[in-house]
Amino acid sequence: MSVPAPAGGAPEETPSGEDAPRLLDTLPLEEQERMVEAVLFAASDPLRVAEIAERLPEGADVPAALAALQARYADRGFRLMRSGGSWAFRTAPELGFLMRREAVEERRLSRAAIETLAIIAYHQPVTRAEIEETRGVAVSKGTLDLLLDLDWIRIGKRRETPGRPATFVTTTAFLDHFSLDSVRDLPGLKELRSAGLLEPLPPEEAQEEPEPTQDDED
Amino acid sequence: MSVPAPAGGAPEETPSGEDAPRLLDTLPLEEQERMVEAVLFAASDPLRVAEIAERLPEGADVPAALAALQARYADRGFRLMRSGGSWAFRTAPELGFLMRREAVEERRLSRAAIETLAIIAYHQPVTRAEIEETRGVAVSKGTLDLLLDLDWIRIGKRRETPGRPATFVTTTAFLDHFSLDSVRDLPGLKELRSAGLLEPLPPEEAQEEPEPTQDDED
Amino acid sequence: MSDHDDFEEGLARVPIEEDEEEMLSVSLSGFEGPLDLLLDLARRQKVDLRRISVLALAEQYLAFVERARRLRIDIAADYLVMAAWLAYLKSRLLLPEPAKGDEPSGEELADRLAHRLARLEAMRRAGEALMTRDRLGLDVFPRGRPEAPEQHTERRYRATVGDLLKAYTRVQTREAYRPLAVDGRAEVLSLEEARARLERMLGGGVDWQRLDGFLPEGWDRAPERRRSAVASSFAAALELARQGEVEIRQDEAFAPIHIRRKAPDA
């Protein structure tokens, strides 16, 4: 049975499968790197390692290729970025000014939307009631809808408390948009946590260790 | 490994270059190269030299940067290609197979399509009217279009009868798919007849179509 | 508050009542709830939010709300709820603490409020920090011309030579069977006849013989009769094979079918 050959394909690069695996053991890392590079270059959305591996001939060492590529493009006009455990080429941030024509018109986000997003990002999973408690004001449906539309947040698991309220969490698109590898990389997260600012009660109370407060006003 | 030459020729052919003023003496070519690559990476369409220059700081030597980039990526997973005077990065053609998302949806040909194909294969060259007569029902345009799209049939010579109807014949792609060297390898009608599965042909057709023949134009 | 600054710069004079009213309305509409207003007042103390004087803050807030009420500016209910709570907090802070009970002390309540303000402030800052990051489509850009077709569901049609043959014979037999149905029983070799004939002719021999050799005389010329005879003989042969009396062999598709009596111990 004759299978149509890939256009221009060199013999050792035949796609797939069933009869090919052995042959790939000999595929040099340099060649694997080229393949990973091609796959990532062709995509606009970040790809997980598994997704990349799926497209490559069996047995490719994707992590090694990614590391090599990241080093190779560290100083180029576009870089290999990791976001949410997925990989994508992105233009270098300091060259952003060249891409003004490509820039999407920024929908100006309201303060409410930005704060709500921050609360969800830093507290996730978080219920609507908790968001409202933090902001001291009701969260409008429009605000949540906007964030959901932007695909920056999504509905997470229900909280196992009375009423089983839904929670909100951020998405991988959120990480991608804000150039974050993971929510652990949110700016200032550690400081906020160690200052107890992500807890509803002051640190002294939260630790059940009442401390005399020095309110020097009378 | 053989590397296909980029479409559209070498960068030296690009307009201008030597006479570009050196307003930008302070910006090293390496830096201009990074900028051009970022711009081309983010662009949604191929860009002409003038369009690239528009986005770059004044005085950039775009042709020189393009030439440098074309050399830099000549052996990578993607290439800088020129086509119709515009420039774009494209994945290396020989790695195209990596991009095919193997969401292959295997379908069986409809009964109408396989019967039509069979009639064409055995009776070629055959007109649409003859196919319809044999099947006893009209042949839809969709059925013929599908077979034409698949490149399993093509339009052959016109029949020299009133109306000069077009005929259909099978293609080499058809032979490839069915692993046949020639249509003569199709199990012969004689075999079918001797197995009692086919009725002997009426006398007047019998001479015209003893065995399927490959159309020699192919 | 910038509204306030603008006002003082633009109209550097003693505010008359309408101006003050306008100023208050404008600033109130700029706040997102009482906590936001409190935070703004607290910031004016220019100290760490957890070191602020909650008492002073409560007094400022109450004064603000009182002024607004005097000017008959519509104030949303939640601002008034907060005012009532702050008045209560103020009294708790000023009066001697009762013996320690389950109730949080005035100091604890004040700490909680300061903590809430610090949290709101922290989230506001975090939101700002987030918005100034390198953002996709604003500062960093994806490949502008992705090549992987998002849903490249390649429709691949499969057909084999076998499919082709089946289709072709189907077309041909469909045509050929038509008269058979019309012509009636006279032209049909019945299954019983065919079977009887097969059993009779196979006798005790064990050699392979062509099935079409068993067609009755005169049934192998006219196409309809021939087909009927072939079909009936074949069906009869299958039936006999099922009963273990004969074996059937065909070397390849459409090759002649052979039949023989099954050897006793085969």
XYZ file of C-alpha atoms in Angstrom:
702
model
C 0.000 0.000 0.000
C 1.575 3.250 -1.006
C 1.159 6.078 1.417
C 1.490 9.580 -0.009
C 4.779 10.961 1.254
C 4.843 14.266 3.080
C 5.731 17.043 0.707
C 9.451 17.379 0.396
C 10.018 15.014 3.250
C 13.397 13.569 3.916
C 13.263 9.843 4.483
C 14.009 9.831 8.203
C 11.221 12.269 8.886
C 8.282 10.204 7.907
C 5.350 10.887 10.163
C 3.746 8.584 12.622
C 3.856 5.574 13.877
C 3.322 2.099 13.776
C 6.468 1.185 11.981
C 8.700 4.091 12.867
C 9.586 4.200 16.553
C 12.984 2.588 16.441
C 14.212 4.923 13.796
C 13.552 7.893 16.054
C 16.013 6.826 18.666
C 18.606 8.035 16.272
C 16.962 11.381 15.571
C 19.466 13.923 16.842
C 18.326 16.365 19.490
C 19.079 19.169 17.092
C 16.496 17.756 14.733
C 13.952 17.266 17.503
C 14.539 20.860 18.476
C 13.722 21.973 14.941
C 10.530 19.983 15.010
C 9.396 21.374 18.368
C 10.258 24.811 17.112
C 8.158 24.293 13.990
C 5.193 23.017 15.956
C 5.303 25.904 18.430
C 5.943 28.438 15.736
C 2.901 27.367 13.814
C 0.595 27.713 16.792
C -0.610 30.926 18.355
C -1.885 29.413 21.577
C 0.414 27.822 24.127
C 0.859 24.074 23.811
C 1.365 21.609 26.622
C 4.360 19.319 26.505
C 2.031 16.410 25.901
C 0.401 18.189 22.979
C 3.769 18.863 21.426
C 4.883 15.287 21.993
C 1.717 14.069 20.324
C 2.679 15.738 17.086
C 6.275 14.656 17.164
C 7.594 11.306 16.146
C 7.439 8.870 18.991
C 10.204 9.014 21.541
C 11.126 12.658 21.111
C 12.565 14.358 24.189
C 10.329 17.411 24.234
C 11.513 18.918 27.543
C 15.125 18.809 26.387
C 14.186 20.429 23.100
C 12.190 23.129 24.904
C 15.113 23.946 27.167
C 17.405 24.244 24.163
C 14.918 26.464 22.355
C 14.382 28.693 25.346
C 18.093 29.349 25.490
C 18.333 29.810 21.742
C 15.621 32.483 21.627
C 16.378 34.200 24.924
C 17.709 37.302 23.152
C 15.753 37.204 19.927
C 12.802 39.245 18.711
C 10.484 36.574 20.002
C 10.975 34.262 22.944
C 9.840 30.915 24.097
C 7.587 31.537 27.072
C 6.012 29.141 29.493
C 2.541 29.883 30.733
C 0.452 27.615 32.853
C 2.790 24.771 31.990
C 2.257 25.419 28.274
C 4.717 26.823 25.811
C 4.455 29.495 23.146
C 6.594 31.887 21.183
C 5.843 35.495 22.066
C 7.431 38.718 20.899
C 9.953 40.225 23.285
C 8.143 42.629 25.630
C 10.597 45.461 25.025
C 9.759 45.360 21.322
C 6.045 45.707 21.959
C 6.109 49.269 20.690
C 6.792 47.981 17.175
C 3.569 46.022 17.156
C 1.194 48.881 17.742
C -0.656 47.959 14.575
C -1.219 44.458 15.803
C -2.335 45.627 19.228
C -5.902 44.794 20.019
C -7.959 47.716 21.117
C -7.840 47.544 24.872
C -11.213 47.455 26.457
C -10.756 49.684 29.415
C -11.507 47.688 32.456
C -13.411 49.328 35.268
C -11.839 49.523 38.680
C -14.461 47.083 39.865
C -13.440 44.588 37.203
C -9.739 44.907 37.949
C -10.258 44.527 41.686
C -12.577 41.607 41.236
C -10.059 39.930 38.960
C -7.285 40.518 41.483
C -9.367 39.118 44.314
C -10.165 36.007 42.304
C -6.558 35.577 41.200
C -5.065 35.939 44.677
C -7.747 34.091 46.620
C -8.895 31.377 44.255
C -11.040 29.452 44.569
C -13.250 32.226 45.892
C -17.010 32.657 46.133
C -18.957 35.678 45.060
C -19.819 36.391 48.698
C -16.124 36.468 49.555
C -15.422 38.873 46.716
C -18.174 41.114 47.982
C -16.911 40.867 51.532
C -13.459 41.962 50.384
C -14.682 44.887 48.316
C -17.444 45.832 50.722
C -19.876 46.168 47.872
C -22.023 43.949 45.684
C -20.367 42.487 42.595
C -22.432 43.239 39.546
C -23.294 40.459 37.160
C -21.842 42.587 34.372
C -18.429 42.580 36.003
C -18.308 38.816 36.359
C -19.733 38.343 32.870
C -17.034 40.552 31.425
C -14.278 38.560 33.129
C -15.894 35.320 32.044
C -16.186 36.639 28.485
C -12.531 37.559 28.451
C -11.906 33.962 29.457
C -9.791 35.160 32.350
C -11.952 33.503 34.987
C -14.155 30.471 35.050
C -16.437 28.769 37.482
C -14.646 26.286 39.701
C -15.901 23.673 42.085
C -18.720 24.365 44.446
C -17.709 25.160 47.985
C -18.855 22.419 50.345
C -20.556 24.809 52.728
C -24.262 25.478 53.238
C -25.801 26.568 49.953
C -22.862 25.022 48.077
C -21.888 28.314 46.457
C -19.944 28.263 43.193
C -16.362 29.457 43.267
C -14.357 31.380 40.710
C -10.850 30.570 39.555
C -8.576 32.010 36.896
C -7.944 30.297 33.570
C -4.865 29.425 31.564
C -5.830 32.246 29.198
C -5.473 34.555 32.182
C -1.940 33.290 32.770
C -1.167 33.653 29.093
C -2.553 37.157 28.918
C -0.593 38.410 31.912
C 2.624 36.580 31.025
C 2.454 34.370 34.087
C 3.757 30.859 34.234
C 1.531 29.980 37.170
C -0.645 31.705 39.745
C 2.222 31.209 42.146
C 4.016 33.867 40.126
C 1.391 36.542 40.749
C 3.173 39.767 41.671
C 3.644 40.174 45.406
C 1.819 36.974 46.243
C 4.326 35.809 48.841
C 4.445 39.162 50.572
C 0.676 39.397 50.710
C 0.444 35.929 52.108
C 3.077 36.414 54.762
C 1.465 39.718 55.753
C -1.773 37.802 56.274
C -3.533 40.010 53.746
C -5.133 37.084 51.963
C -6.958 36.025 55.123
C -10.256 37.528 56.179
C -9.142 38.075 59.784
C -6.108 39.929 61.079
C -3.105 37.645 61.604
C -3.216 37.959 65.409
C -6.795 36.776 65.537
C -6.359 34.188 62.861
C -3.642 32.609 64.953
C -5.821 32.749 68.065
C -3.071 34.746 69.671
C -4.519 38.035 70.773
C -1.883 40.707 70.795
C -2.237 44.029 72.517
C -2.798 46.578 69.806
C -1.147 49.917 70.157
C -3.723 52.413 69.166
C -2.057 55.502 70.512
C -4.932 57.817 69.778
C -7.115 58.204 72.790
C 19.317 16.560 4.075
C 17.994 18.514 1.182
C 16.559 21.848 2.093
C 14.059 23.262 -0.343
C 14.940 26.736 -1.456
C 12.668 29.372 -0.038
C 10.002 30.476 -2.419
C 10.614 33.744 -4.091
C 14.350 33.830 -4.288
C 17.257 35.373 -2.513
C 17.116 38.594 -0.540
C 19.597 40.279 -2.875
C 16.759 40.637 -5.320
C 14.874 42.920 -2.999
C 14.623 46.497 -4.075
C 17.159 48.946 -2.748
C 19.575 48.267 0.028
C 22.959 49.751 -0.771
C 21.719 53.278 -0.918
C 19.818 53.175 2.390
C 21.007 56.144 4.414
C 22.671 55.578 7.721
C 20.385 57.622 9.912
C 20.278 54.733 12.259
C 23.955 54.268 12.697
C 23.460 53.876 16.393
C 21.124 50.911 16.093
C 23.234 47.856 15.344
C 22.102 45.638 12.523
C 21.695 42.810 14.999
C 19.091 44.898 16.797
C 17.329 45.799 13.564
C 17.241 42.131 12.758
C 15.498 41.398 16.055
C 12.961 44.086 15.340
C 12.214 42.850 11.854
C 11.809 39.319 13.119
C 9.426 40.451 15.853
C 7.363 42.449 13.382
C 7.165 39.585 10.915
C 6.367 37.129 13.674
C 3.410 39.141 14.899
C 2.108 40.175 11.494
C -1.015 38.451 10.315
C -0.121 38.867 6.660
C 3.089 38.846 4.676
C 4.663 42.292 4.678
C 6.382 44.221 1.945
C 9.751 45.806 2.671
C 8.132 49.221 2.814
C 5.545 48.007 5.305
C 8.225 46.599 7.549
C 10.232 49.811 7.299
C 7.148 51.805 8.303
C 6.978 49.994 11.597
C 10.652 50.231 12.355
C 12.556 53.232 13.645
C 13.512 55.541 10.842
C 16.506 54.609 8.753
C 16.486 50.900 9.430
C 18.066 48.818 6.710
C 15.249 46.364 6.194
C 16.693 44.514 3.193
C 19.911 43.867 5.090
C 17.968 42.630 8.115
C 15.844 40.374 5.905
C 18.924 38.905 4.286
C 20.441 38.229 7.685
C 17.233 36.633 8.933
C 16.852 34.492 5.872
C 20.332 33.132 6.426
C 19.790 32.722 10.151
C 16.650 30.642 9.742
C 17.627 28.766 6.625
C 17.993 25.509 8.531
C 15.500 26.045 11.301
C 11.976 24.775 11.884
C 10.626 27.827 10.121
C 11.951 29.937 7.282
C 11.767 33.461 6.115
C 10.023 33.238 2.780
C 9.348 35.787 0.142
C 6.356 35.531 -2.054
C 5.063 38.175 -4.381
C 7.457 40.714 -2.931
C 6.154 40.183 0.599
C 7.915 38.488 3.471
C 6.634 36.068 6.051
C 7.849 33.349 8.341
C 6.489 29.956 7.425
C 7.178 26.604 8.959
C 9.732 24.627 7.030
C 7.898 22.808 4.253
C 9.501 19.460 5.026
C 8.148 19.708 8.573
C 4.638 20.383 7.382
C 3.566 16.924 8.426
C 4.031 17.953 12.061
C 1.332 20.545 11.710
C -1.317 18.234 10.528
C -3.541 17.709 13.464
C -4.315 14.070 13.125
C -7.973 14.516 13.721
C -8.611 12.285 10.781
C -12.213 11.602 10.291
C -12.474 8.410 8.370
C -15.562 8.138 6.373
C -17.004 5.527 4.213
C -18.056 6.606 0.821
C -21.765 6.803 0.435
C -23.396 4.023 -1.480
C -24.059 6.403 -4.338
C -20.433 7.506 -4.429
C -18.878 4.059 -4.357
C -21.285 2.783 -6.993
C -20.608 5.745 -9.208
C -16.897 5.267 -8.740
C -17.187 1.578 -9.535
C -19.096 2.266 -12.704
C -16.525 4.825 -13.792
C -13.701 2.446 -12.967
C -15.165 -0.419 -14.951
C -16.711 1.469 -17.807
C -14.376 4.389 -18.324
C -14.560 6.595 -20.209
C -18.186 6.939 -19.258
C -20.643 9.787 -19.463
C -22.876 10.934 -16.705
C -25.895 9.748 -18.620
C -24.384 6.285 -18.847
C -23.683 6.207 -15.127
C -27.253 7.151 -14.466
C -28.528 4.537 -16.817
C -26.465 1.877 -15.126
C -27.437 2.861 -11.613
C -30.999 3.488 -12.604
C -31.049 6.735 -10.691
C -29.780 10.258 -11.188
C -26.219 10.997 -10.115
C -26.034 14.055 -7.920
C -23.507 16.765 -8.599
C -22.308 16.378 -5.019
C -21.336 12.779 -5.636
C -19.293 13.604 -8.709
C -17.771 16.637 -6.994
C -16.666 14.518 -4.072
C -14.968 12.010 -6.350
C -13.369 14.844 -8.290
C -12.224 16.469 -5.018
C -10.718 13.227 -3.884
C -8.896 13.241 -7.161
C -10.061 9.728 -7.850
C -11.809 10.686 -11.061
C -11.303 13.403 -13.558
C -12.977 14.595 -16.700
C -11.786 12.804 -19.795
C -12.372 13.431 -23.461
C -15.710 14.473 -24.754
C -17.702 11.742 -26.357
C -18.107 12.393 -30.083
C -21.834 11.962 -30.024
C -24.578 14.565 -30.203
C -24.166 17.060 -27.377
C -20.528 15.988 -26.999
C -20.987 14.942 -23.390
C -17.960 14.909 -21.115
C -16.729 11.549 -19.913
C -15.255 10.524 -16.603
C -12.150 8.432 -16.106
C -10.182 7.373 -13.047
C -6.863 8.951 -12.080
C -3.504 7.736 -10.899
C -4.482 8.851 -7.405
C -7.309 6.357 -7.702
C -4.832 3.627 -8.583
C -2.657 4.674 -5.634
C -5.494 4.558 -3.201
C -6.656 1.156 -4.320
C -3.123 -0.144 -4.709
C -3.624 -0.975 -8.315
C -0.968 -0.781 -10.968
C -3.566 -0.236 -13.606
C -7.305 -0.484 -13.924
C -6.696 -3.768 -15.693
C -5.886 -5.143 -12.264
C -9.442 -4.672 -11.173
C -11.008 -8.084 -10.880
C -12.178 -8.666 -14.365
C -15.732 -8.690 -15.441
C -15.181 -12.115 -16.859
C -14.389 -13.390 -13.417
C -17.492 -11.769 -12.094
C -19.548 -13.212 -14.877
C -18.143 -16.666 -14.587
C -18.943 -16.583 -10.917
C -22.486 -16.041 -12.013
C -22.636 -12.658 -10.410
C -22.994 -10.665 -13.570
C -25.237 -10.898 -16.468
C -23.511 -11.125 -19.812
C -23.548 -7.821 -21.567
C -26.010 -7.088 -24.300
C -24.306 -7.711 -27.648
C -23.955 -4.121 -28.791
C -22.108 -3.043 -25.665
C -20.052 -6.160 -25.505
C -17.654 -5.024 -28.174
C -17.346 -1.561 -26.867
C -16.266 -2.492 -23.419
C -14.574 -5.838 -23.111
C -12.411 -4.944 -20.112
C -11.699 -1.756 -18.249
C -8.918 0.187 -19.869
C -6.715 2.835 -18.525
C -7.166 6.134 -20.215
C -3.838 6.733 -21.864
C -3.946 10.463 -21.421
C -3.160 10.060 -17.788
C -9.199 62.500 46.037
C -8.500 64.184 42.752
C -11.973 65.636 42.565
C -11.183 67.468 45.712
C -7.833 68.747 44.450
C -9.297 69.896 41.158
C -11.921 71.770 43.025
C -9.502 73.549 45.270
C -7.234 74.522 42.434
C -9.955 75.617 40.068
C -12.085 77.485 42.566
C -9.745 78.731 45.201
C -12.281 80.339 47.444
C -14.512 79.554 50.311
C -16.929 76.975 49.048
C -20.469 78.101 49.092
C -23.079 75.557 49.902
C -23.973 74.425 46.348
C -20.345 73.853 45.559
C -19.872 71.783 48.635
C -22.974 69.829 47.764
C -21.706 69.219 44.271
C -18.335 68.230 45.569
C -19.808 65.776 47.975
C -22.072 64.233 45.342
C -19.250 63.943 42.900
C -16.957 62.287 45.369
C -19.662 59.986 46.662
C -20.461 58.789 43.166
C -16.773 58.122 42.682
C -16.675 55.650 45.541
C -17.541 52.056 45.222
C -19.242 51.533 48.498
C -18.541 52.545 52.084
C -15.341 50.512 52.374
C -13.910 52.371 49.409
C -14.808 55.691 51.030
C -13.269 54.565 54.308
C -10.119 53.505 52.516
C -9.868 56.883 50.880
C -10.254 58.636 54.231
C -7.758 56.284 55.829
C -5.181 56.978 53.158
C -5.263 60.613 54.142
C -3.797 59.616 57.466
C -0.720 58.709 55.444
C 0.298 55.859 57.699
C 0.343 52.111 57.352
C -3.250 51.038 57.145
C -2.783 48.708 60.055
C -1.471 51.536 62.176
C -4.236 53.979 61.434
C -6.380 55.455 64.110
C -9.640 53.678 63.589
C -11.286 56.053 65.997
C -10.245 59.070 63.988
C -11.308 57.305 60.850
C -14.722 56.527 62.258
C -15.153 60.160 63.225
C -14.196 61.395 59.769
C -16.568 59.000 58.122
C -19.412 59.984 60.413
C -18.716 63.643 59.783
C -18.686 63.037 56.033
C -21.990 61.221 56.104
C -23.488 63.805 58.427
C -22.510 66.576 56.078
C -23.983 64.743 53.142
C -27.192 64.218 55.037
C -27.378 67.862 55.975
C -27.070 68.734 52.327
C -29.845 66.241 51.543
C -27.645 64.296 49.216
C -28.986 60.875 48.519
C -26.810 58.365 50.275
C -27.096 54.692 49.529
C -28.266 52.564 52.416
C -25.010 50.683 52.808
C -23.195 53.922 53.606
C -25.673 54.473 56.406
C -25.301 50.925 57.650
C -21.569 51.471 57.838
C -22.118 54.767 59.647
C -24.258 53.043 62.272
C -21.681 50.371 62.747
C -18.851 52.891 63.061
C -20.850 54.849 65.637
C -21.174 51.639 67.617
C -17.450 50.924 67.208
C -16.632 54.434 68.349
C -18.636 53.961 71.534
C -16.950 50.616 72.156
C -13.561 52.217 71.765
C -14.356 55.120 74.033
C -16.156 53.293 76.805
C -14.311 51.045 79.222
C -14.198 47.461 77.997
C -16.603 45.133 79.754
C -15.244 41.963 81.263
C -13.825 39.675 78.603
C -16.632 37.646 77.083
C -17.385 35.988 73.797
C -17.816 39.330 72.093
C -14.743 40.659 70.361
C -13.344 43.659 72.127
C -13.506 47.146 70.671
C -9.836 46.887 69.823
C -10.402 43.654 68.004
C -13.241 45.144 66.015
C -11.022 48.078 65.134
C -8.262 45.706 64.075
C -10.635 43.834 61.862
C -11.728 46.985 60.147
C -8.128 48.069 59.635
C -7.391 44.625 58.267
C -10.275 44.826 55.836
C -9.050 48.146 54.582
C -5.532 46.810 54.225
C -6.873 43.886 52.246
C -8.895 46.073 49.933
C -5.865 48.271 49.445
C -3.704 45.226 48.771
C -6.106 43.912 46.149
C -6.329 47.287 44.505
C -2.545 47.414 44.276
C -2.421 43.821 43.060
C -4.918 44.663 40.342
C -2.790 47.580 39.253
C 0.337 45.437 39.282
C -1.476 42.880 37.175
C -2.548 45.458 34.633
C 0.973 46.770 34.210
C 2.422 43.365 33.447
C 3.438 42.470 29.903
C 0.062 41.744 28.463
C -0.751 39.622 25.495
C -1.954 41.681 22.580
C -0.699 44.902 24.181
C 2.936 44.336 25.035
C 3.720 40.874 23.822
C 2.263 39.292 20.743
C 1.531 35.803 19.592
C 2.316 34.562 16.134
C 0.159 36.718 13.934
C -0.396 34.061 11.391
C -0.782 30.706 13.038
C -0.388 27.902 10.578
C -1.966 25.050 12.434
C -5.494 25.041 11.176
C -7.467 25.097 14.372
C -9.734 22.282 13.416
C -8.057 20.511 10.625
C -10.336 17.558 10.660
C -9.072 15.815 7.663
C -11.866 13.890 6.122
C -10.386 10.849 4.675
C -12.451 8.543 2.600
C -11.633 4.926 2.669
C -12.620 2.415 0.133
C -11.069 -0.845 -0.896
C -11.107 -2.795 -4.069
C -13.558 -5.048 -2.275
C -15.914 -2.118 -1.739
C -15.584 -1.260 -5.364
C -16.421 -4.799 -6.426
C -19.333 -5.070 -4.084
C -20.682 -1.801 -5.345
C -20.235 -2.798 -8.925
C -21.845 -6.183 -8.550
C -24.629 -4.541 -6.600
C -25.285 -2.160 -9.438
C -25.174 -4.935 -11.960
C -27.251 -7.423 -10.039
C -29.765 -4.817 -9.085
C -30.294 -4.361 -12.748
C -30.241 -8.075 -13.454
C -32.561 -9.095 -10.677
C -35.309 -6.920 -11.908
C -36.718 -9.303 -14.513
C -36.311 -12.214 -12.126
C -39.009 -10.919 -9.858
C -41.325 -10.368 -12.758
C -40.854 -13.614 -14.562
C -42.412 -15.813 -11.934
C -41.690 -19.207 -10.543
C -41.263 -21.027 -13.794
C -37.752 -19.691 -14.172
C -36.625 -20.459 -10.650
C -34.729 -23.493 -9.459
C -36.134 -24.080 -6.004
C -33.865 -24.618 -3.044
C -35.311 -28.074 -2.443
C -34.650 -29.095 -6.021
C -31.129 -27.775 -5.884
C -30.416 -29.572 -2.628
C -31.829 -32.846 -3.788
C -29.809 -32.560 -6.938
C -26.605 -31.787 -5.050
C -27.003 -34.687 -2.624
C -27.776 -37.029 -5.434
C -24.857 -35.981 -7.579
C -22.238 -35.755 -4.845
C -22.900 -39.387 -4.015
C -20.097 -40.842 -1.989
C -17.213 -39.153 -3.803
C -14.705 -37.091 -1.870
C -13.109 -35.168 -4.724
C -13.540 -31.433 -5.093
C -16.001 -30.548 -7.811
C -17.071 -27.234 -9.193
C -20.382 -26.120 -7.846
C -21.473 -24.729 -11.184
C -21.009 -28.214 -12.602
C -24.134 -29.218 -10.737
C -26.446 -26.911 -12.580
C -29.299 -28.809 -14.180
C -29.200 -29.237 -17.904
C -30.648 -26.267 -19.707
C -30.209 -23.991 -16.712
C -26.792 -22.758 -17.667
C -27.682 -20.818 -20.788
C -30.447 -18.317 -20.253
C -28.993 -15.750 -17.838
C -31.962 -15.572 -15.483
C -32.247 -19.325 -15.191
C -28.531 -19.661 -14.754
C -28.435 -17.159 -11.952
C -31.336 -18.713 -10.205
C -29.688 -22.109 -10.455
C -26.346 -20.783 -9.193
C -27.967 -19.024 -6.288
C -30.082 -21.999 -5.253
C -27.215 -24.445 -5.609
C -24.985 -22.190 -3.563
C -27.590 -21.769 -0.847
C -28.166 -25.515 -0.795
C -24.410 -26.112 -0.547
C -24.201 -23.731 2.412
C -27.029 -25.547 4.105
C -25.331 -28.906 3.596
C -22.031 -27.493 4.873
C -23.803 -26.203 7.944
C -25.092 -29.664 8.589
C -21.562 -31.000 8.264
C -22.253 -33.040 5.164
C -20.094 -31.191 2.691
C -17.093 -28.854 2.538
C -16.905 -25.759 0.378
C -13.816 -24.073 -0.935
C -13.146 -20.928 -2.899
C -9.581 -19.948 -3.642
C -10.194 -16.241 -4.051
C -12.988 -13.786 -4.528
C -15.095 -14.688 -7.531
C -13.087 -17.810 -8.231
C -15.134 -20.912 -8.907
C -16.645 -22.524 -5.836
C -15.740 -26.138 -5.172
C -17.645 -28.601 -3.107
C -17.077 -32.170 -1.881
C -18.663 -34.585 0.479
C -17.079 -34.353 3.860
C -14.724 -37.215 4.694
C -16.123 -39.281 7.583
C -13.272 -38.489 9.958
C -12.195 -35.124 8.692
